[in-house]
């Protein structure tokens, strides 16, 4: 049986992403496997890996296929929906 590990996000600036995600989610950098092109971020309580950051040269997608919903303690969720432009060709010019 497969088990989901942890999400990996492609980034263009690894040190900047480390600074952002460690502050935003109270994570700590794990020195294991640390390279210029890779960082593993762990939960600060020592409970394991939380997030991987991998250098990527791919351009940012206008509509990413993955998104993360983040919440803070006491957060009240509000939802909004923004329609995407249609990608289907229109008929009739």
C-alpha atoms as a printed R data frame, in Angstrom:
   type eleno elety resid chain resno       x      y       z
1  ATOM     1    CA   UNK     A     1   0.000  0.000   0.000
2  ATOM     2    CA   UNK     A     2   1.237  3.483  -0.843
3  ATOM     3    CA   UNK     A     3   1.352  6.255   1.725
4  ATOM     4    CA   UNK     A     4   1.327  9.954   0.965
5  ATOM     5    CA   UNK     A     5   4.540 11.566   2.128
6  ATOM     6    CA   UNK     A     6   4.557 15.351   2.187
7  ATOM     7    CA   UNK     A     7   3.816 18.019  -0.425
8  ATOM     8    CA   UNK     A     8   6.654 19.461  -2.489
9  ATOM     9    CA   UNK     A     9   6.391 22.952  -3.945
10 ATOM    10    CA   UNK     A    10   8.461 24.116  -6.909
11 ATOM    11    CA   UNK     A    11  10.058 27.504  -6.229
12 ATOM    12    CA   UNK     A    12  12.381 29.853  -8.083
13 ATOM    13    CA   UNK     A    13  14.067 31.269  -4.961
14 ATOM    14    CA   UNK     A    14  14.760 28.546  -2.395
15 ATOM    15    CA   UNK     A    15  16.072 30.756   0.467
16 ATOM    16    CA   UNK     A    16  13.132 33.161   0.089
17 ATOM    17    CA   UNK     A    17  10.652 30.265   0.099
18 ATOM    18    CA   UNK     A    18  12.306 28.786   3.206
19 ATOM    19    CA   UNK     A    19  11.980 32.134   4.997
20 ATOM    20    CA   UNK     A    20   8.320 32.483   3.995
21 ATOM    21    CA   UNK     A    21   7.111 28.957   4.787
22 ATOM    22    CA   UNK     A    22   9.014 28.597   8.067
23 ATOM    23    CA   UNK     A    23   7.514 31.874   9.309
24 ATOM    24    CA   UNK     A    24   4.020 31.277   7.906
25 ATOM    25    CA   UNK     A    25   3.600 27.729   9.230
26 ATOM    26    CA   UNK     A    26   6.018 27.668  12.182
27 ATOM    27    CA   UNK     A    27   8.226 25.093  10.457
28 ATOM    28    CA   UNK     A    28  11.944 24.480  10.881
29 ATOM    29    CA   UNK     A    29  14.529 23.731   8.234
30 ATOM    30    CA   UNK     A    30  15.874 20.177   8.309
31 ATOM    31    CA   UNK     A    31  19.566 20.029   7.293
32 ATOM    32    CA   UNK     A    32  19.216 16.472   5.954
33 ATOM    33    CA   UNK     A    33  19.382 16.498   2.135
34 ATOM    34    CA   UNK     A    34  19.744 20.311   2.128
35 ATOM    35    CA   UNK     A    35  21.132 21.578  -1.180
36 ATOM    36    CA   UNK     A    36  20.930 24.775  -3.204
37 ATOM    37    CA   UNK     A    37  18.004 23.196  -5.045
38 ATOM    38    CA   UNK     A    38  16.183 21.416  -2.186
39 ATOM    39    CA   UNK     A    39  15.032 22.007   1.392
40 ATOM    40    CA   UNK     A    40  12.933 19.878   3.694
41 ATOM    41    CA   UNK     A    41  10.854 21.720   6.287
42 ATOM    42    CA   UNK     A    42   9.727 19.927   9.432
43 ATOM    43    CA   UNK     A    43   7.075 20.588  12.041
44 ATOM    44    CA   UNK     A    44   8.616 22.599  14.887
45 ATOM    45    CA   UNK     A    45   7.323 20.064  17.441
46 ATOM    46    CA   UNK     A    46   9.509 17.355  15.886
47 ATOM    47    CA   UNK     A    47   6.586 15.322  14.542
48 ATOM    48    CA   UNK     A    48   8.099 14.926  11.079
49 ATOM    49    CA   UNK     A    49   8.396 16.392   7.621
50 ATOM    50    CA   UNK     A    50   5.806 18.972   6.618
51 ATOM    51    CA   UNK     A    51   6.881 20.456   3.285
52 ATOM    52    CA   UNK     A    52   9.520 20.080   0.591
53 ATOM    53    CA   UNK     A    53  10.820 23.005  -1.460
54 ATOM    54    CA   UNK     A    54  12.428 22.194  -4.800
55 ATOM    55    CA   UNK     A    55  14.036 24.641  -7.201
56 ATOM    56    CA   UNK     A    56  12.126 24.869 -10.469
57 ATOM    57    CA   UNK     A    57  12.739 26.805 -13.660
58 ATOM    58    CA   UNK     A    58   9.189 26.212 -14.872
59 ATOM    59    CA   UNK     A    59   7.152 29.379 -15.280
60 ATOM    60    CA   UNK     A    60   4.388 30.051 -12.781
61 ATOM    61    CA   UNK     A    61   1.040 28.667 -13.934
62 ATOM    62    CA   UNK     A    62  -1.780 31.162 -14.270
63 ATOM    63    CA   UNK     A    63  -4.176 28.595 -12.789
64 ATOM    64    CA   UNK     A    64  -2.148 26.181 -10.632
65 ATOM    65    CA   UNK     A    65  -3.472 22.653 -10.308
66 ATOM    66    CA   UNK     A    66  -2.708 22.612  -6.591
67 ATOM    67    CA   UNK     A    67  -3.559 25.149  -3.943
68 ATOM    68    CA   UNK     A    68  -3.180 25.180  -0.190
69 ATOM    69    CA   UNK     A    69  -5.847 26.506   2.159
70 ATOM    70    CA   UNK     A    70  -4.116 28.007   5.186
71 ATOM    71    CA   UNK     A    71  -5.836 29.002   8.416
72 ATOM    72    CA   UNK     A    72  -4.842 30.649  11.674
73 ATOM    73    CA   UNK     A    73  -6.219 29.846  15.139
74 ATOM    74    CA   UNK     A    74  -9.649 31.398  15.473
75 ATOM    75    CA   UNK     A    75  -9.952 31.806  11.723
76 ATOM    76    CA   UNK     A    76 -13.470 32.080  10.361
77 ATOM    77    CA   UNK     A    77 -13.534 30.614   6.877
78 ATOM    78    CA   UNK     A    78 -15.012 32.700   4.138
79 ATOM    79    CA   UNK     A    79 -15.326 31.392   0.637
80 ATOM    80    CA   UNK     A    80 -15.370 33.281  -2.587
81 ATOM    81    CA   UNK     A    81 -15.549 32.046  -6.108
82 ATOM    82    CA   UNK     A    82 -14.070 33.718  -9.131
83 ATOM    83    CA   UNK     A    83 -15.038 32.284 -12.505
84 ATOM    84    CA   UNK     A    84 -12.209 31.296 -14.796
85 ATOM    85    CA   UNK     A    85 -12.202 32.442 -18.381
86 ATOM    86    CA   UNK     A    86 -13.507 29.774 -20.695
87 ATOM    87    CA   UNK     A    87 -10.813 27.826 -22.500
88 ATOM    88    CA   UNK     A    88 -13.257 26.467 -25.053
89 ATOM    89    CA   UNK     A    89 -13.185 28.026 -28.508
90 ATOM    90    CA   UNK     A    90 -16.108 30.240 -29.256
91 ATOM    91    CA   UNK     A    91 -18.078 29.798 -32.411
92 ATOM    92    CA   UNK     A    92 -19.239 32.583 -34.685
93 ATOM    93    CA   UNK     A    93 -16.115 34.732 -34.563
